[in-house]
Amino acid sequence: MADRVLGGRYQVLDKVGTGGMATVYRGMDQVLGRTVAIKTMLPQYATDPSFAARFKQEAQAAAALNSPYIVSVYDWGKDGDTYYIIMEYLRGTDLKSGIRKHGALDCKKVAQIGSQIAQALSVAHNHDIIHRDIKPQNIMVQPDGNIKVMDFGIARAKNSHLTTDNSVLGTAHYVSPEQTQGKPLGPTTDLYSLGIVMYEAATGRVPFDGDNAVTVAMKQVTEQPVPPSQINPNVDPQLEAIILKCMQKDPKDRFQTADELYHTLHDYLAGRMQAVNNATAMLPAAATTPLAARGSNATQSMPRMQATGRMRPQSATEQAAQEEEERRKKQRRNRVLAVIGAIAGIALVVFLVVSVLGSGSKAYSVPNLLGLTQDEAAAMLDSDGHGFEIGEVTEQYSSTVEEGKIIEQTPGAGRTATEGSKIDIVVSKGEEPAASVTVPDLTNCTPSEAQDLLNKYGLKGQAGDSVYNADVEVGHVAEQEPAAGTSAKAGDTITYHLSQGAEQVSVPNVVGDSQSDATSALKSDGFSVNVVQSSSSSVEKGYVISSNPSAGTSADKGSTVTITVSTGPASVSVPNVVGYDESSAETALKNAGFGVSVTTETSSTVAKGKVISQSATSATSGSTITIVVSSGSGSSSNNTTGNEGNTSGGDHSGSSGTSGNH
């Protein structure tokens, strides 16, 4: 069981202890990160529908109780074949171990413990829940000295159908007389058990003991306890009176509510002894002899009169002494009554025997029909020759018994029934179909928020592998299966994946690549691409000059990388040389970084040797600019010199020519 995770949430650590029907482990709630106690039903009971129902009822009953003196129940469920309850993890020691180690406690401490238990019982009784197993082993004393009532393992709501079995449950040293006799139980049965717990805390020992549980249980019915002060002289009369009133055999003679007991103990702790005396007045005598030896007309001890004429409550010690004195007077009468009782008992037995024999009916042991089909059970009853028949047949769902098989029978197997009796059976309908629910959207939830939301829909949750997601905060749910909005069955498990944030990817080197090749490479690595253009005298037009982020840098997958693409060299302004003489124009253009090409033509308006026009006002740096130079008003030879030549015009009248330098 160790290291197993129940319900996809609760990790089982080490075993703490084992009880009558369950094992308790220390565990860890992986969602909330807190230590918890994990109570799991023992395997031999997990397949028994009645025990499974009891286990479920314990969880539901305890979860409804909210008190600082009751152990908190957080969750319960079933994982595979394991039923479990998640409870508050308590540190400390149980009261039984404390009494064994330290012996009797002082009166104030006994009253404080009793007061806190009474407050816990008040909460339970207000929810119509009777604990039925109050004992020091179920009282945890915490390091701060306060207590917690534990283990509602046999607690029952007053209206529960499970109370009809009349089984004697609990520990014999602490059970009430009515619990031993299988009578209906009320809140006062817990107060009786609490009285015994206080008795043991005050004296260091239980009031009734014996060789076996049956002997002890019978003493609960037939004997009165020795007053605590006769065992421990330090027990004062008021606390003794409170304890003995709790332990009255007749429930009507006890405190009637846990609140009433709590207020009396509170008065005791506050020193209001008159209030305690009033609350415990008219307490019946505490006989130390069996009740069975007392006649039905026995005189009850009465409180003594105070000097004022008012009734003074009689102490338990005085009552015991008076009872011993009266006992001798009653012995003779009790012998007579015992003889009469024996004669009456014999007569009753004779009557029953005659009745049974006279009716002609015989009694037989009822066979075990559990696990059989109805037809198989009927065939078994036909063949056993005892005349048993199938009676009322009902059906109910069962998660442990397959459909069509018998899960309950009345009378039970091994019970005695008269020949020809009918046996009522309950047949399994199989596992109850889970309700259909719509899967909620867990996106952006924290793990605890996701679990809470799934719980509202009757679903379970488990964390899967984490995933990259740039749009969801780290540690929050990014994905889930099944998807939100789909249909699932109550109890199904929804797997959710937490975000790791955006995935980091290294930017590839695309400098020098063509725009199309760079774009393709970036997109294949998961990036978006943004393109800007810029002139470059060193990078060919249409090719990448740079990227941002730069190559080798880590960036979020899905983020944008901007690439700068060359538009070729940049255009610059060409100096305006129109009207310059040829040599001045060439010098200005060359100084600006351009080459020069010269052509001539005649002009009647521009003086010979002056620039008539130029080929461009802007151009890329280093390109050639053509200038047209006037040859005067004569005919033009339209000669051209290269960018390294000079145009010379000689001072001629009439014709003119252009000659290049060689």
PDB file of C-alpha atoms in Angstrom, residues 7 46 55 67 78 92 102 107 152 171 194 209 268 300 318 371 375 380 390 452-453 459 532 545 551 563 626 648 659:
ATOM      1  CA  GLY A   7      -7.836   9.023  -6.179  1.00  0.00           C
ATOM      2  CA  ALA A  46     -14.369  -4.373   1.243  1.00  0.00           C
ATOM      3  CA  PHE A  55     -17.686   2.872   5.834  1.00  0.00           C
ATOM      4  CA  SER A  67     -16.115  21.208  15.999  1.00  0.00           C
ATOM      5  CA  LYS A  78     -13.016   4.310  -3.707  1.00  0.00           C
ATOM      6  CA  GLY A  92      -0.295  13.570  20.213  1.00  0.00           C
ATOM      7  CA  HIS A 102       0.624   8.704  34.193  1.00  0.00           C
ATOM      8  CA  CYS A 107      -9.956  16.429  39.055  1.00  0.00           C
ATOM      9  CA  PHE A 152     -16.963   7.379  13.908  1.00  0.00           C
ATOM     10  CA  THR A 171     -15.670  -2.023  23.595  1.00  0.00           C
ATOM     11  CA  LEU A 194     -18.235   9.358  28.723  1.00  0.00           C
ATOM     12  CA  ASP A 209     -13.576  -5.659  34.560  1.00  0.00           C
ATOM     13  CA  TYR A 268     -17.570  22.665  38.397  1.00  0.00           C
ATOM     14  CA  GLN A 300     -34.425   4.052  47.201  1.00  0.00           C
ATOM     15  CA  GLU A 318     -22.844   8.204  51.851  1.00  0.00           C
ATOM     16  CA  GLY A 371     -23.718 -15.378  -4.044  1.00  0.00           C
ATOM     17  CA  ASP A 375     -33.080 -19.916  -9.298  1.00  0.00           C
ATOM     18  CA  MET A 380     -31.201 -25.370  -2.878  1.00  0.00           C
ATOM     19  CA  ILE A 390     -38.075 -17.772  -1.273  1.00  0.00           C
ATOM     20  CA  ASP A 452     -12.295  21.751  -6.786  1.00  0.00           C
ATOM     21  CA  LEU A 453     -14.083  22.315 -10.103  1.00  0.00           C
ATOM     22  CA  LEU A 459     -15.152  13.859 -11.580  1.00  0.00           C
ATOM     23  CA  VAL A 532      11.869  45.498 -43.760  1.00  0.00           C
ATOM     24  CA  ILE A 545      21.355  42.129 -44.569  1.00  0.00           C
ATOM     25  CA  ALA A 551      21.291  34.410 -35.250  1.00  0.00           C
ATOM     26  CA  ILE A 563      14.729  40.417 -41.354  1.00  0.00           C
ATOM     27  CA  THR A 626      26.766  62.581 -68.825  1.00  0.00           C
ATOM     28  CA  SER A 648      39.164  71.800 -75.442  1.00  0.00           C
ATOM     29  CA  SER A 659      39.483  66.978 -80.059  1.00  0.00           C
TER      30      SER A 659
END
